[in-house]
């Protein structure tokens, strides 16, 4: 794949910036990069390529914060993601051009941010992350970005900011990795995009390291506020794309 130097430079720069944003706040980086990529690639190319970049990005994050991983969250999520991914693999080519996945994700975001007090929150018991895995495995394959699917379930006070970032990154890595065989089976050719992925992943490495430094400097209160603001901006972006 041949790209104009300016276009390539813009995407590499955004790979650094969005990786730092994801590592520091746990939110917004993947969606922002996905949005920028729509300026240069068609949707059927973006989802598999974005998946490789985000897998590497999230793998780096969970590696840097591996001592904060919680098996009680990740095991149920992993088990639930398997049937969700398999179901999505059968219908992804039929539903990928519809707005249904984005509408479901937007609904989750709105509920988590503006839930009336009399209604239950999304602070699930750890074992119930099986269902989060099911939803994320399904929507992650057909909608592309996974940030806004997972984020509403991490608006909670029983996890430290490092635990939020580490476990959310691990869950995203699981689903993004699953995209690779799914799209290979569907006939997508990754080979022309390998050099592009390599350059953006190098930028992701430095961006993630920078973001982790920022994360450690933030207080828990500031982190939660930043997380909610980033989630709100993601919701507004999705609302704009859907209806305007």
mmCIF file of N, CA and C in Angstrom, residues 23-25 160-162 209-224:
data_model
loop_
_atom_site.group_PDB
_atom_site.id
_atom_site.type_symbol
_atom_site.label_atom_id
_atom_site.label_comp_id
_atom_site.label_asym_id
_atom_site.label_seq_id
_atom_site.Cartn_x
_atom_site.Cartn_y
_atom_site.Cartn_z
ATOM 1 N N UNK A 23 -4.001 5.301 27.158
ATOM 2 C CA UNK A 23 -3.236 4.845 28.319
ATOM 3 C C UNK A 23 -3.478 5.728 29.534
ATOM 4 N N UNK A 24 -3.700 7.019 29.309
ATOM 5 C CA UNK A 24 -3.875 7.956 30.422
ATOM 6 C C UNK A 24 -5.297 7.985 30.951
ATOM 7 N N UNK A 25 -6.283 7.840 30.060
ATOM 8 C CA UNK A 25 -7.684 7.995 30.473
ATOM 9 C C UNK A 25 -8.515 6.734 30.278
ATOM 10 N N UNK A 160 -9.148 0.775 41.183
ATOM 11 C CA UNK A 160 -8.231 1.906 41.059
ATOM 12 C C UNK A 160 -8.125 2.314 39.592
ATOM 13 N N UNK A 161 -7.577 3.487 39.348
ATOM 14 C CA UNK A 161 -7.444 3.945 37.962
ATOM 15 C C UNK A 161 -6.549 3.011 37.158
ATOM 16 N N UNK A 162 -5.506 2.476 37.792
ATOM 17 C CA UNK A 162 -4.628 1.526 37.101
ATOM 18 C C UNK A 162 -5.360 0.227 36.779
ATOM 19 N N UNK A 209 3.722 4.646 26.437
ATOM 20 C CA UNK A 209 4.646 4.938 27.536
ATOM 21 C C UNK A 209 4.378 6.327 28.119
ATOM 22 N N UNK A 210 4.159 7.292 27.255
ATOM 23 C CA UNK A 210 3.876 8.656 27.702
ATOM 24 C C UNK A 210 2.558 8.708 28.467
ATOM 25 N N UNK A 211 1.540 8.011 27.962
ATOM 26 C CA UNK A 211 0.234 7.996 28.619
ATOM 27 C C UNK A 211 0.275 7.357 29.995
ATOM 28 N N UNK A 212 1.068 6.303 30.165
ATOM 29 C CA UNK A 212 1.199 5.640 31.467
ATOM 30 C C UNK A 212 1.812 6.590 32.495
ATOM 31 N N UNK A 213 2.782 7.385 32.061
ATOM 32 C CA UNK A 213 3.384 8.387 32.959
ATOM 33 C C UNK A 213 2.318 9.378 33.436
ATOM 34 N N UNK A 214 1.469 9.845 32.517
ATOM 35 C CA UNK A 214 0.394 10.766 32.885
ATOM 36 C C UNK A 214 -0.597 10.105 33.834
ATOM 37 N N UNK A 215 -0.910 8.838 33.589
ATOM 38 C CA UNK A 215 -1.859 8.105 34.431
ATOM 39 C C UNK A 215 -1.390 8.068 35.879
ATOM 40 N N UNK A 216 -0.128 7.760 36.091
ATOM 41 C CA UNK A 216 0.402 7.651 37.448
ATOM 42 C C UNK A 216 0.388 8.991 38.183
ATOM 43 N N UNK A 217 0.379 10.086 37.442
ATOM 44 C CA UNK A 217 0.408 11.408 38.067
ATOM 45 C C UNK A 217 -0.988 11.925 38.413
ATOM 46 N N UNK A 218 -2.038 11.297 37.885
ATOM 47 C CA UNK A 218 -3.404 11.737 38.147
ATOM 48 C C UNK A 218 -3.943 11.141 39.435
ATOM 49 N N UNK A 219 -4.758 11.919 40.155
ATOM 50 C CA UNK A 219 -5.447 11.378 41.324
ATOM 51 C C UNK A 219 -6.647 10.560 40.865
ATOM 52 N N UNK A 220 -7.198 9.719 41.762
ATOM 53 C CA UNK A 220 -8.357 8.890 41.417
ATOM 54 C C UNK A 220 -9.553 9.764 41.039
ATOM 55 N N UNK A 221 -9.764 10.867 41.797
ATOM 56 C CA UNK A 221 -10.897 11.741 41.522
ATOM 57 C C UNK A 221 -10.803 12.407 40.166
ATOM 58 N N UNK A 222 -9.632 12.917 39.851
ATOM 59 C CA UNK A 222 -9.419 13.554 38.545
ATOM 60 C C UNK A 222 -9.583 12.537 37.427
ATOM 61 N N UNK A 223 -9.051 11.324 37.635
ATOM 62 C CA UNK A 223 -9.160 10.283 36.614
ATOM 63 C C UNK A 223 -10.615 9.976 36.295
ATOM 64 N N UNK A 224 -11.464 9.816 37.344
ATOM 65 C CA UNK A 224 -12.869 9.478 37.118
ATOM 66 C C UNK A 224 -13.575 10.588 36.346
#
